Every structure is written in structure tokens, then in C-alpha cells.
XYZ file of C-alpha atoms in Angstrom:
687
model
C 0.000 0.000 0.000
C 1.065 3.582 -0.663
C 0.060 6.829 1.029
C 0.368 10.290 -0.526
C 0.150 13.442 1.603
C -0.117 16.931 0.087
C 0.049 19.922 2.442
C -1.780 22.866 0.892
C -2.520 26.387 2.055
C -5.960 25.488 3.443
C -6.227 21.683 3.572
C -3.884 18.720 3.905
C -4.932 16.006 1.434
C -4.245 12.319 2.034
C -4.802 9.310 -0.247
C -4.142 5.596 0.296
C -3.990 3.102 -2.565
C -3.816 -0.673 -2.516
C -1.114 -1.657 -5.039
C -2.863 -4.934 -5.864
C -6.436 -3.743 -6.413
C -5.859 -0.120 -7.452
C -8.571 0.961 -4.996
C -8.041 4.451 -3.525
C -9.292 5.938 -0.274
C -8.951 9.597 0.621
C -9.524 12.268 3.250
C -8.901 15.957 3.922
C -7.967 17.743 7.114
C -7.322 21.459 7.764
C -3.688 22.481 7.373
C -2.167 23.360 10.750
C 0.033 26.356 9.979
C 1.274 26.613 13.572
C 2.794 23.137 13.138
C 2.483 21.557 9.674
C 3.548 18.154 11.016
C 0.429 18.036 13.190
C -1.848 18.212 10.135
C 0.206 15.500 8.410
C -0.098 13.197 11.421
C -3.827 13.874 11.741
C -4.371 13.038 8.076
C -2.293 9.867 8.391
C -4.281 8.714 11.426
C -7.559 9.448 9.645
C -6.700 7.511 6.479
C -5.419 4.470 8.398
C -8.591 4.437 10.475
C -10.782 4.865 7.391
C -9.027 2.011 5.551
C -8.854 -0.090 8.715
C -5.250 -1.086 8.052
C -2.161 -1.000 10.299
C 0.830 1.144 9.348
C 2.785 -2.073 8.819
C 0.771 -2.741 5.645
C 1.995 0.547 4.137
C 5.284 0.179 2.274
C 5.584 3.648 0.740
C 4.745 7.134 2.098
C 5.258 10.205 -0.097
C 4.807 13.785 1.087
C 4.557 17.038 -0.879
C 4.902 20.397 0.789
C 5.059 24.098 -0.031
C 7.138 24.874 3.049
C 10.127 25.883 0.881
C 8.075 28.137 -1.393
C 6.369 29.727 1.615
C 9.718 30.435 3.270
C 10.855 32.333 0.161
C 7.646 34.310 -0.250
C 7.449 35.159 3.442
C 11.174 35.803 3.881
C 11.411 33.081 6.495
C 14.614 31.353 5.402
C 17.909 30.983 7.232
C 20.624 33.555 7.876
C 23.197 32.631 5.230
C 26.803 33.596 4.578
C 28.272 33.516 1.043
C 31.918 32.918 0.125
C 32.831 33.755 -3.458
C 35.832 34.741 -5.540
C 37.185 38.113 -4.404
C 35.707 40.903 -6.500
C 32.497 39.004 -7.270
C 30.616 39.632 -4.035
C 27.854 41.557 -5.853
C 26.811 38.953 -8.416
C 23.500 38.541 -6.560
C 22.913 42.306 -6.655
C 23.918 42.900 -10.278
C 21.866 39.940 -11.521
C 21.597 40.196 -15.311
C 21.480 44.003 -15.298
C 17.761 43.854 -15.980
C 14.747 45.210 -14.154
C 11.599 43.117 -13.648
C 9.112 42.829 -16.530
C 6.513 45.021 -14.826
C 9.052 47.869 -14.669
C 8.217 48.690 -18.297
C 5.076 50.382 -16.980
C 5.934 50.931 -13.310
C 9.057 52.999 -12.701
C 8.774 52.302 -8.981
C 9.161 48.564 -9.488
C 12.422 46.955 -8.495
C 13.885 43.481 -8.198
C 13.502 41.776 -4.828
C 16.487 42.191 -2.506
C 19.132 39.432 -2.570
C 18.502 36.631 -0.093
C 21.925 37.394 1.430
C 22.656 41.001 2.510
C 25.921 42.628 1.415
C 27.654 42.318 4.789
C 27.257 38.525 4.649
C 28.770 38.192 1.155
C 32.555 37.829 1.354
C 35.255 37.193 -1.249
C 38.437 35.142 -0.865
C 41.612 35.165 -2.945
C 41.600 32.377 -5.565
C 41.000 31.985 -9.288
C 40.234 29.087 -11.606
C 40.155 29.902 -15.315
C 37.644 28.957 -18.019
C 39.541 25.726 -18.733
C 39.422 24.596 -15.094
C 43.087 25.429 -14.402
C 44.187 27.026 -11.119
C 45.708 30.423 -11.935
C 45.624 31.828 -8.376
C 45.882 29.310 -5.521
C 43.323 29.484 -2.735
C 44.551 31.617 0.194
C 43.369 29.552 3.139
C 43.921 32.378 5.633
C 41.262 34.395 3.779
C 38.858 31.506 4.246
C 39.624 31.196 7.944
C 39.132 34.938 8.479
C 35.789 34.925 6.657
C 34.598 31.863 8.583
C 35.552 33.511 11.878
C 33.543 36.572 10.837
C 30.527 34.443 9.913
C 30.759 32.693 13.273
C 30.528 36.104 14.973
C 27.535 36.936 12.771
C 25.865 33.655 13.804
C 24.991 32.464 10.315
C 22.812 29.356 10.085
C 24.234 28.106 6.782
C 27.162 28.702 4.438
C 27.101 28.888 0.646
C 30.241 28.649 -1.515
C 30.119 29.721 -5.163
C 33.448 30.364 -6.915
C 34.181 31.218 -10.527
C 34.384 28.142 -12.799
C 34.040 25.741 -9.877
C 31.790 23.594 -12.074
C 34.945 22.746 -14.066
C 37.230 22.302 -11.069
C 35.638 22.047 -7.589
C 38.936 21.713 -5.675
C 38.819 25.184 -4.083
C 35.167 24.871 -3.084
C 35.820 21.513 -1.451
C 38.785 22.920 0.484
C 36.662 25.844 1.709
C 33.999 23.385 2.870
C 36.622 21.406 4.762
C 37.956 24.513 6.537
C 34.519 25.955 7.285
C 33.288 22.773 8.922
C 36.160 23.012 11.389
C 35.481 26.636 12.284
C 31.697 26.917 11.982
C 30.775 23.997 14.217
C 29.302 21.849 11.476
C 26.684 24.228 10.098
C 25.370 23.063 6.702
C 27.529 23.990 3.691
C 26.163 24.202 0.131
C 28.678 24.072 -2.734
C 27.697 25.352 -6.172
C 29.801 22.576 -7.739
C 27.433 20.055 -6.130
C 24.082 21.852 -6.204
C 24.258 23.411 -9.685
C 27.456 22.396 -11.538
C 26.886 24.402 -14.708
C 27.883 27.746 -16.175
C 26.124 31.143 -15.748
C 27.477 32.362 -12.448
C 24.435 34.407 -11.355
C 21.963 31.545 -11.774
C 24.418 29.043 -10.293
C 25.049 31.270 -7.274
C 21.370 32.082 -6.784
C 20.391 28.402 -6.936
C 23.034 27.461 -4.382
C 22.033 30.371 -2.151
C 18.458 29.109 -2.302
C 19.666 25.704 -1.109
C 21.443 27.295 1.835
C 18.557 29.656 2.582
C 15.996 26.837 2.732
C 18.262 24.111 4.108
C 17.811 24.737 7.854
C 14.057 25.312 7.401
C 13.617 22.027 5.510
C 15.971 20.161 7.837
C 14.092 21.300 10.972
C 10.751 20.372 9.435
C 11.967 16.959 8.250
C 13.597 16.170 11.582
C 10.434 17.125 13.471
C 8.168 15.182 11.131
C 10.267 12.004 10.936
C 10.807 12.033 14.702
C 7.077 12.284 15.389
C 6.240 9.692 12.741
C 8.707 7.193 14.204
C 7.506 7.942 17.745
C 3.892 7.148 16.828
C 4.250 4.584 14.041
C 7.763 3.150 14.346
C 10.597 3.509 11.846
C 9.323 4.634 8.438
C 11.021 5.661 5.201
C 9.463 8.937 4.164
C 9.782 10.117 0.553
C 9.427 13.750 -0.474
C 8.053 15.078 -3.770
C 10.610 17.064 -5.771
C 9.939 19.970 -8.075
C 11.182 17.860 -11.036
C 8.229 15.485 -10.683
C 10.222 12.718 -8.990
C 10.784 11.831 -5.352
C 13.662 11.531 -2.920
C 13.986 10.309 0.652
C 13.560 12.747 3.523
C 17.246 12.277 4.364
C 18.296 13.298 0.855
C 15.894 16.247 0.955
C 17.740 17.715 3.931
C 20.798 18.253 1.715
C 18.903 19.313 -1.420
C 16.361 21.792 -0.109
C 16.247 23.766 -3.371
C 14.805 20.675 -5.083
C 11.646 20.981 -2.947
C 10.392 24.310 -4.306
C 6.916 23.715 -5.769
C 7.018 20.222 -4.273
C 3.245 20.051 -3.759
C 2.105 21.533 -7.095
C 4.491 19.211 -8.979
C 2.343 16.326 -7.739
C -0.621 17.910 -9.494
C 1.247 17.973 -12.818
C 2.167 14.288 -12.456
C -1.483 13.510 -11.657
C -2.681 15.438 -14.724
C -0.269 13.467 -16.925
C -1.538 10.232 -15.318
C -5.167 11.109 -16.200
C -4.240 12.255 -19.706
C -2.758 8.809 -20.401
C -5.789 6.979 -18.989
C -8.264 9.028 -21.008
C -6.337 9.232 -24.277
C -5.953 13.019 -24.171
C -2.331 13.600 -25.209
C -2.569 17.377 -24.783
C -3.975 18.775 -21.554
C -3.778 21.569 -19.026
C -3.587 20.639 -15.356
C -5.681 23.112 -13.345
C -5.120 22.740 -9.607
C -7.342 25.144 -7.642
C -6.935 24.776 -3.925
C -7.663 27.142 -1.095
C -4.843 29.584 -1.795
C -3.489 29.262 -5.338
C -4.270 28.102 -8.854
C -1.443 26.003 -10.325
C -1.226 25.538 -14.093
C 0.776 22.803 -15.832
C 0.998 21.861 -19.515
C 0.791 18.181 -20.450
C 2.360 17.627 -23.876
C 1.974 14.110 -25.316
C 1.108 12.755 -21.872
C 4.191 14.258 -20.198
C 4.360 17.378 -18.015
C 6.443 20.159 -19.524
C 9.696 20.696 -17.639
C 12.172 23.535 -17.493
C 15.622 24.294 -16.082
C 14.706 27.967 -15.704
C 12.303 27.949 -12.798
C 12.091 30.334 -9.922
C 10.033 31.934 -7.186
C 9.337 35.691 -6.957
C 12.079 36.539 -9.494
C 14.782 34.442 -7.802
C 15.999 32.096 -10.577
C 16.555 28.435 -9.798
C 18.658 26.603 -12.378
C 17.423 23.089 -11.688
C 15.192 20.720 -13.678
C 11.599 21.170 -12.524
C 8.035 20.791 -13.712
C 7.088 23.935 -15.616
C 4.351 25.460 -13.448
C 2.614 28.798 -13.334
C 1.002 29.754 -10.036
C -1.432 32.614 -9.524
C -3.301 33.803 -6.430
C -6.709 32.372 -7.333
C -8.022 29.784 -4.884
C -11.199 29.149 -2.964
C -9.832 31.337 -0.180
C -8.842 34.249 -2.454
C -10.246 37.442 -0.960
C -12.550 39.731 -2.953
C -12.043 43.474 -2.456
C -13.105 46.775 -3.974
C -10.306 49.232 -4.761
C -10.335 53.015 -4.451
C -11.722 53.356 -7.968
C -14.709 51.161 -7.111
C -13.397 48.211 -9.148
C -13.870 44.649 -7.888
C -10.694 42.556 -7.511
C -10.146 38.961 -6.420
C -6.853 37.861 -4.829
C -3.967 37.435 -4.674
C -4.325 37.513 -0.876
C -6.011 34.461 0.595
C -7.848 33.728 3.824
C -6.110 30.326 3.881
C -7.153 28.059 6.741
C -6.597 30.710 9.400
C -8.995 32.488 9.608
C -10.445 30.932 6.428
C -13.416 32.059 4.306
C -16.254 33.713 6.200
C -18.587 30.816 5.410
C -16.292 28.316 7.140
C -17.102 29.806 10.530
C -13.469 29.724 11.642
C -13.323 33.444 12.379
C -12.820 34.857 8.890
C -14.913 37.924 8.025
C -13.676 38.833 4.522
C -15.473 37.580 1.378
C -13.764 34.897 -0.696
C -14.385 32.813 -3.814
C -15.712 29.970 -1.645
C -18.169 32.382 -0.027
C -19.395 33.426 -3.479
C -19.954 29.796 -4.496
C -21.808 29.184 -1.239
C -24.073 32.237 -1.677
C -24.877 31.237 -5.281
C -26.013 27.765 -4.201
C -23.129 25.944 -5.847
C -21.907 24.503 -2.542
C -24.021 22.410 -0.186
C -23.503 23.792 3.351
C -24.417 20.413 4.838
C -22.186 18.264 2.598
C -18.827 20.053 2.544
C -16.149 17.372 3.078
C -19.044 14.923 3.260
C -20.627 16.867 6.111
C -17.422 16.829 8.149
C -17.187 20.619 7.929
C -20.481 22.561 8.179
C -20.682 25.821 6.232
C -22.543 29.003 7.198
C -24.208 30.704 4.200
C -25.425 33.616 6.318
C -21.836 34.511 7.269
C -20.719 34.283 3.643
C -23.639 36.450 2.607
C -22.901 39.057 5.280
C -19.237 39.294 4.223
C -20.086 39.774 0.533
C -22.777 42.315 1.354
C -20.503 44.428 3.564
C -17.329 44.392 1.480
C -18.573 44.034 -2.109
C -22.319 44.434 -2.681
C -22.884 47.611 -0.644
C -19.779 49.504 -1.878
C -20.699 48.659 -5.490
C -24.477 49.162 -5.087
C -25.210 45.582 -6.179
C -27.361 42.796 -4.833
C -25.497 40.101 -2.920
C -26.103 37.630 -5.778
C -24.806 40.071 -8.396
C -21.720 40.727 -6.265
C -21.090 37.003 -5.780
C -21.500 36.353 -9.512
C -19.034 39.179 -10.169
C -16.487 37.512 -7.880
C -16.849 34.262 -9.835
C -16.576 36.063 -13.178
C -13.364 37.831 -12.163
C -11.625 34.802 -10.655
C -12.542 32.794 -13.775
C -11.032 35.527 -15.961
C -7.861 35.506 -13.846
C -7.518 31.747 -14.227
C -8.263 31.823 -17.958
C -5.620 34.520 -18.412
C -3.107 32.405 -16.478
C -3.800 29.333 -18.626
C -3.588 31.372 -21.835
C -0.264 32.913 -20.808
C 1.195 29.479 -20.130
C -0.069 27.878 -23.349
C -1.337 30.095 -26.185
C 1.602 32.471 -25.744
C 3.895 29.455 -26.222
C 2.290 28.455 -29.497
C -0.212 25.849 -28.271
C -3.739 25.635 -29.702
C -6.062 25.141 -26.737
C -8.823 23.774 -28.968
C -6.855 20.504 -28.861
C -6.544 20.459 -25.074
C -8.497 18.902 -22.227
C -8.696 20.814 -18.945
C -7.963 18.407 -16.073
C -9.195 19.685 -12.711
C -7.571 19.135 -9.354
C -8.140 20.688 -5.964
C -11.430 21.070 -4.149
C -12.526 24.230 -5.988
C -11.506 23.669 -9.639
C -14.506 21.628 -10.821
C -16.898 24.475 -9.941
C -15.143 26.818 -12.367
C -13.609 24.570 -15.030
C -16.475 24.378 -17.566
C -16.857 28.156 -17.702
C -13.090 28.594 -18.122
C -12.983 25.935 -20.863
C -15.814 27.705 -22.683
C -13.979 31.046 -22.541
C -10.797 29.424 -23.906
C -12.540 27.173 -26.484
C -10.972 24.075 -24.933
C -12.035 20.615 -26.074
C -13.362 19.244 -22.803
C -13.062 19.213 -19.021
C -11.987 16.072 -17.153
C -12.868 15.927 -13.459
C -11.161 12.829 -12.004
C -12.663 10.903 -9.140
C -11.013 12.245 -5.974
C -10.456 15.517 -7.865
C -10.120 17.399 -4.588
C -7.161 15.241 -3.559
C -5.613 14.563 -6.941
C -2.231 16.200 -6.282
C -1.743 13.560 -3.597
C -2.678 10.898 -6.171
C 0.087 12.277 -8.401
C 2.548 11.689 -5.594
C 1.757 8.002 -5.167
C 2.180 7.383 -8.925
C 5.471 9.332 -9.136
C 8.861 7.617 -9.405
C 12.022 8.254 -7.410
C 14.090 10.593 -9.558
C 17.424 12.447 -9.543
C 18.852 14.770 -12.196
C 22.563 15.324 -12.873
C 24.235 17.950 -15.047
C 27.758 18.863 -16.183
C 28.842 21.818 -18.242
C 30.735 20.523 -21.293
C 31.061 23.660 -23.462
C 32.575 22.192 -26.625
C 32.054 22.744 -30.346
C 30.955 19.766 -32.430
C 34.315 19.491 -34.230
C 36.186 19.196 -30.912
C 34.081 16.442 -29.376
C 35.735 13.120 -28.655
C 33.009 10.421 -28.523
C 34.848 8.477 -25.808
C 35.204 11.551 -23.608
C 31.517 12.363 -24.068
C 30.599 8.793 -23.146
C 32.798 8.969 -20.029
C 30.958 12.100 -18.861
C 27.572 10.417 -19.192
C 28.799 7.233 -17.508
C 30.272 9.170 -14.570
C 26.885 10.805 -13.928
C 25.166 7.437 -14.329
C 27.447 5.915 -11.693
C 26.688 8.762 -9.292
C 22.949 8.284 -9.886
C 23.056 4.521 -9.413
C 24.886 4.960 -6.139
C 22.220 7.393 -4.917
C 19.327 5.155 -5.983
C 20.845 2.081 -4.349
C 21.158 4.051 -1.115
C 17.397 4.551 -1.451
C 16.878 0.775 -1.816
C 16.137 0.847 -5.558
C 17.097 -2.421 -7.240
C 18.956 -2.524 -10.570
C 15.931 -3.809 -12.496
C 13.893 -0.719 -11.504
C 16.444 1.848 -12.711
C 15.622 3.855 -15.844
C 18.279 6.120 -17.370
C 17.731 9.060 -19.722
C 20.415 11.184 -21.409
C 20.121 14.615 -22.989
C 22.307 17.606 -23.834
C 21.779 21.371 -24.066
C 22.868 22.402 -27.574
C 22.919 25.740 -29.416
C 24.276 27.360 -32.552
C 27.528 29.281 -32.085
C 26.681 32.834 -31.036
C 23.310 31.990 -29.485
C 22.656 32.879 -25.842
C 20.248 30.033 -25.024
C 20.192 26.301 -25.577
C 17.708 23.616 -26.546
C 17.634 20.422 -24.528
C 18.032 17.561 -27.013
C 17.273 13.913 -26.115
C 20.114 11.405 -26.633
C 19.837 7.618 -26.805
C 21.792 5.854 -24.074
C 24.676 3.726 -25.316
C 27.655 1.688 -24.197
C 29.793 2.855 -27.102
C 29.467 6.298 -28.700
C 30.918 6.770 -32.199
C 31.269 9.667 -34.623
C 28.023 8.759 -36.371
C 26.225 8.928 -32.992
C 27.479 12.495 -32.465
C 26.264 13.395 -35.967
C 22.838 11.976 -35.147
C 22.643 14.087 -31.977
C 23.462 17.214 -34.003
C 20.881 16.325 -36.662
C 18.276 15.786 -33.936
C 19.121 19.251 -32.608
C 18.606 20.792 -36.070
C 15.188 19.100 -36.307
C 14.227 20.254 -32.804
C 15.326 23.821 -33.572
C 13.173 23.744 -36.722
C 10.191 22.497 -34.699
C 10.520 25.091 -31.928
C 11.651 28.169 -33.883
C 10.555 27.319 -37.458
C 14.109 27.509 -38.785
C 17.419 25.669 -38.547
C 20.981 26.168 -39.781
C 22.469 22.773 -40.750
C 25.712 24.429 -41.888
C 26.211 26.427 -38.680
C 28.623 25.445 -35.887
C 26.833 23.563 -33.085
C 27.986 23.772 -29.462
C 27.373 21.190 -26.726
C 26.875 23.220 -23.521
C 25.485 20.989 -20.739
C 25.175 17.211 -20.481
C 22.279 15.838 -18.440
C 21.389 12.445 -16.992
C 18.042 11.625 -15.393
C 17.990 8.610 -13.100
C 14.623 7.095 -12.204
C 13.799 4.437 -9.674
C 10.540 3.113 -11.131
C 7.749 2.347 -8.684
C 5.290 -0.432 -9.580
C 2.723 1.041 -12.031
C -0.719 2.015 -10.783
C -4.003 2.479 -12.593
C -7.494 3.451 -11.594
C -9.948 0.562 -11.649
C -11.962 0.350 -14.872
C -15.699 -0.245 -14.620
C -18.263 -1.328 -17.189
C -21.771 0.124 -17.255
C -23.636 -0.567 -14.032
C -27.290 -1.212 -13.299
C -28.059 2.031 -11.470
C -29.758 4.762 -13.465
C -29.019 8.476 -13.443
C -32.264 9.061 -11.539
C -31.020 6.769 -8.742
C -28.137 9.158 -8.136
C -30.256 12.331 -8.001
C -30.391 13.676 -4.453
C -32.498 16.839 -4.598
C -33.439 19.832 -6.704
C -31.649 22.960 -5.453
C -31.848 26.649 -6.382
C -28.618 27.857 -8.020
C -27.976 31.412 -9.200
C -26.645 31.957 -12.739
C -25.437 35.330 -13.930
C -27.880 36.862 -16.393
C -30.530 34.216 -15.617
C -31.169 34.463 -11.881
C -32.182 31.592 -9.619
C -33.011 28.217 -11.189
C -33.950 24.867 -9.663
C -31.333 22.358 -10.847
C -30.782 18.666 -10.075
C -28.013 17.670 -7.672
C -26.398 14.268 -8.244
C -24.301 12.130 -5.916
C -21.175 11.297 -7.884
C -20.534 8.013 -6.102
C -23.890 6.744 -7.399
C -23.509 7.868 -11.008
C -22.729 4.668 -12.956
C -20.083 4.338 -15.652
C -21.675 5.423 -18.923
C -24.142 7.803 -17.233
C -24.812 11.144 -18.923
C -26.406 14.316 -17.542
C -27.275 17.665 -19.105
C -26.539 21.022 -17.602
C -27.364 22.925 -15.634
C -26.747 20.551 -12.737
C -24.514 20.032 -9.721
C -22.507 16.852 -9.086
C -21.351 16.414 -5.495
C -18.772 14.131 -3.948
C -17.184 14.079 -0.530
C -14.208 16.331 -1.292
C -15.291 18.412 -4.278
C -18.277 19.717 -6.211
C -18.622 20.046 -9.998
C -20.838 22.443 -11.919
C -22.198 21.462 -15.339
C -23.541 24.822 -16.630
C -26.014 25.647 -19.366
C -25.008 24.313 -22.762
C -22.799 21.509 -21.369
C -23.206 17.774 -20.821
C -21.450 15.537 -18.347
C -20.683 11.819 -18.654
C -18.935 9.223 -16.500
C -16.240 7.128 -18.204
C -14.961 3.704 -17.192
C -12.373 5.190 -14.815
C -15.127 7.234 -13.124
C -13.822 10.490 -14.571
C -16.510 13.099 -15.169
C -16.141 14.365 -18.755
C -17.787 17.773 -19.301
C -18.210 18.905 -22.902
C -19.948 21.798 -24.595
C -22.987 20.963 -26.687
C -22.862 21.927 -30.367
C -19.242 22.971 -30.050
C -18.107 24.506 -33.328
């Protein structure tokens, strides 16, 4: 059995799956921001009790968390000292000599401050050249003096990022050795280990991020694993990485920067999982939780990845799932600005104090309050009745903060909130897809998170998308993505060589060295040889270009000249596909070599059902008044999703309820249940 746990801004989602039967069970519990581990433990207790199984029957636990992302956004990371080559202390400040994008229209906009202040950035005498040769030996007394200073400043972590250390890490390793003697064993992050590739600003920033988050992640992991072992005995806990794979909690302590967007990455893996099951090669994952709306692109059943991620304009040069996150969740707060214009988000009520309708003390109107006022949510069936809702409190909040200031009825104000948050989400999806050349008419919209299925059909209509897929357990589907994810580690080396200078044997040796490192890591995580999957690729570009294209390479035990030619030809074809032109006669440069090592988990699938005997009428619970903009109140049928049989079809408008989410099928749409119990919502007479 496997358990997946996803800690979100409002709720902690937990799923349990039986590997043999493919049967899932799931639950939600409020996220405990005062102590995130408490919510994780509560969810784990609840799911074990629900499934009536002992912890000994569970052989795999995977956990996704936004603790790293939150620490960056909230400025809650560690106090970090940076050692760099003398004269390069201001790399973090200079960046790429560019202002943020919004500065084109806002002259008051500025880049966020570096994560390490100037007085904690120190240079030491040393120099390695662009060929990896030592031209100025490391002055160890400089290192000792800087370490003594950092000890006085009581830094929590040390980061070392020297020029060209990715070619020759000797000086960085010596600094680490000295610092561990002087700084009483505080964690040390070396750029030659965290991000061993060229571009000094991105390499330094990525390593700084590792140091900045390291103590935060380490404290959380230590607390969580200690409490888990105290209550359940010794367990191996896996953590979701931002690249869509997993690592053990022990490995995560040393690679904190790999955990940024840990939770949302599970949603992208889940969307890819559903796209394969349903035969929709092209899809958009839409994960709408309590705080954010996370968007992922699924291209030919695989989530798009990038090595140019980041959070709040801090670049992170690591492989990660390509996600766009906007402040549009069920808890997003609606507010009227000084010009009398209605806005929604990005601030969220979260789980403390929560939406007004939750009755947890929140008084500000949110998206969830709007859905409650409009009759889209059942106040007596939220989380299966586990959490009662209070429509009168939601109504009072919308009336005070939106309806009265705008001279609208409460229903008109609530409908306006829905219209604006839908527009925000549609804009986010468009920016992450249409602006990259995708045609959304070919795409399915796959919903995840408790709130997404209430908004998805209207968003799909606005974007002319093919269909909406609402998986069973939609409200917990990021956690489902975690239990189907594989263990994964990515390795990179800067190679920087023109095609004519490449020696096939040397290239092979580089790939094999990274393979050996990956196999060692996977075996430490108890992955057997037969479960290891290896993927090679290289970042190539034409001479004179500033950016590279990652080009897949077939693994081999013996590279020859013709293999190198094939790689180059594949790059030309990829360049033609992406940019609509190629230059077969131009000089091609190999910049970075990459190896992805996967420890494959046993495959999982949702159970497939044939048509059942129950009719659609058997699943109808009640008729309920629901407000539609431009139409007013209408009595619509409400169906219990658990009772809708495979093959069932319903026409909108209607509401489909399940324990952890609610779906709206609006006017002009139909909904049907497929064999995997996905709800497929499609527009009638779609042109």
C-alpha cells in the first residue's frame, strides 16, 4: 500500500492506494500552519482508520509540501553567509542588469532584494580559469578569516560559489573542509554540487536558495520524521521534488532547493496520469486549492519541464516541472479598490482564519463564499458533512465588502467575484499555453483541488478548450500524483565544446560518470537494478546563441562519430520544430550534459468499470436553487457522484457532489462518466 500526503494552504490532502487492487481511499484535514507536522499526522491517522489497516501494511509514504516556497515568499529562510571569488561579491545584486518585466510600466518597481545582505557576502583570494586550471591558488587564511567573521555573525548556513568551480571544484571543497572546522558543522552548500553548470548568477542564486531553505527544511523533516517514528515506528518517508520525482527525507535535507513547488508538482504528475488513462495527449492541469491556482501543460502525456524555474524573481537553475502559479483559490479574498473596481486575490484567507462561510473566524469575502451564496456549494455536505458551512456569514461578508460599496445585490456581487476569478484563471492558462504556441482547442482541462470543478467548464468555454476532465477524488488529486510518481534524480555537467572538438569516448565517459553517481544514490534509497531507468540529454545551441535547446540522446555503451552526428541532426530538427528555422551548416555547441535517473515504482491504474445497473435518476439527491449570472435563480438537479454509474450522462445545468469536491455542469454543457469514473464535461454543439 502507498500513502500520498499533500500539504496545501488550506487543507492537507491524504490518499491511500492498494497496489494490488488499485482501490483508492482519501480524506482531507485542515492544514495546521502553527505546526504543519500536526496536520500530516492527523491526516495519516484518519486515512489508516478509514481504511482499517495498520501502518505495517503501508510500504511507501510520499509527502509534498510548499514549506520551501512559503519560506521564500514570506522571507522566512535561514541567515546565510556567502563565500565567493574576491571581486564578485555583488553577483546577486547585479543579476543580469535587468529590471523586472513590470518595470516597463511601473518605474517604482524593483527586483527583490538578494537573499543574502551585502555584509554577509565575502570574497576570498583564488581563481580558476575557463579551462578549469588554477591560476591563483586558494589563500586559506582568507577563508579562515571569513569563517571567523561568519561565526561572529551567527549564520545558520554557508554557501560557496566560486568562478568556474563547475569545471574544477577543488577550491570549493577545500573551503567546505575549513569551514566545517570553524563553523561547528553548520550546513555547507557548494555550487559545484548543487548546480554544476555555467552562468554564475543563476548558479550562485540556486546554491544560495539551497542554503537559505536548508535549515528550514531540515528542521521540518527532523520534526516530522521524529514524530512519525515515535507514533508509528521507523518509516522511510519520501518527499516530492519539483522535477516530478521523489527523494527520501534524508536526501531532501541536503537538497532543499529541489523541494520548491514540491506540492504543485504532484498535481502535474497527476494530470499526466489522467491524460494517459483518457487518451488526451494534450492537456492543461488546473489545480485550484484554497490559496493558489497552479497551471501545468501536459504535452503528449508528459508534463512540460524547465531548467529555468524560480520563485518571486529568484531564478533556480534546476530541472523542474514547468508550473505557473497565480493567487486564485477558494480562499482568495474579494475586495473593492479606491476606484470602485472589484478585484479577487492574490491575498487568501487560507485556513486561518479561512473564508467567512467556514465559521473559523474569517470575516472577509472569498471565492468559496461566493460559491456558497450562489447555491453551488451544499452547506451540509462540505467534506461529506465533516465541515459545516454558514451561508449567512458568507452572505454578510459579501454584502458588507462588495455588494454595498458597489451598489449591487449580494447575488450580483457574488457572480461578479466568480466572473473575475474565472477571468484571472483563464488569463493564467492562456499565458502558459497560447503564448507558447499551443492551440487550446486541442486540449483537455484536467481539474484538481477542491474548488476547480466548480469553475472549469466556464473557463474551458472562454478558452474554447475541447473538454473538461474531473477525475474521481479531484479534490485530492495532487496527492494521487505523488503516489504514482517515481524516485528521480537529475545530474548535469557543463561541457562547453564545439561539435568538431568532441571526442566520442570523452563524451561517453561524462555520461557514464553521472550514471554511476545516480546509481549509487538510488541504491542508497533501496532501488534495485531492475527498476532503474536512465535518460540522457544535452543542451545544444548554434555558435553565437545565448540560449540552448535540450536535445534527447539515446543511451549507449559505445558512442561513435556517427552517434554524435545523429545528436546534431536531432538538434537541427528540434530547432526547426521550436523556432521554425534551422541552420544545418552552422557550428553547433554542446553546452550541458544531463542524466536523469529514475527508480521506477510499480505502475498504478485506476480501476476500470463497465456500465452498471443504477440509473441516473437513482443518483439524483435533490433539486436545489442555483444562481446563474444573467438568468437568476433556477432549480437544478443535484447528483451524488458516487452513485452515477459508468456510462451515465447528464445535461446542464446541474450540480454533481462528492465528498471532497463539487462540480458544476452549466447551461449548454453535458457531463458523462467514463470507465475510470472520470466526469467528462463537454460543450454541446461545439463549433
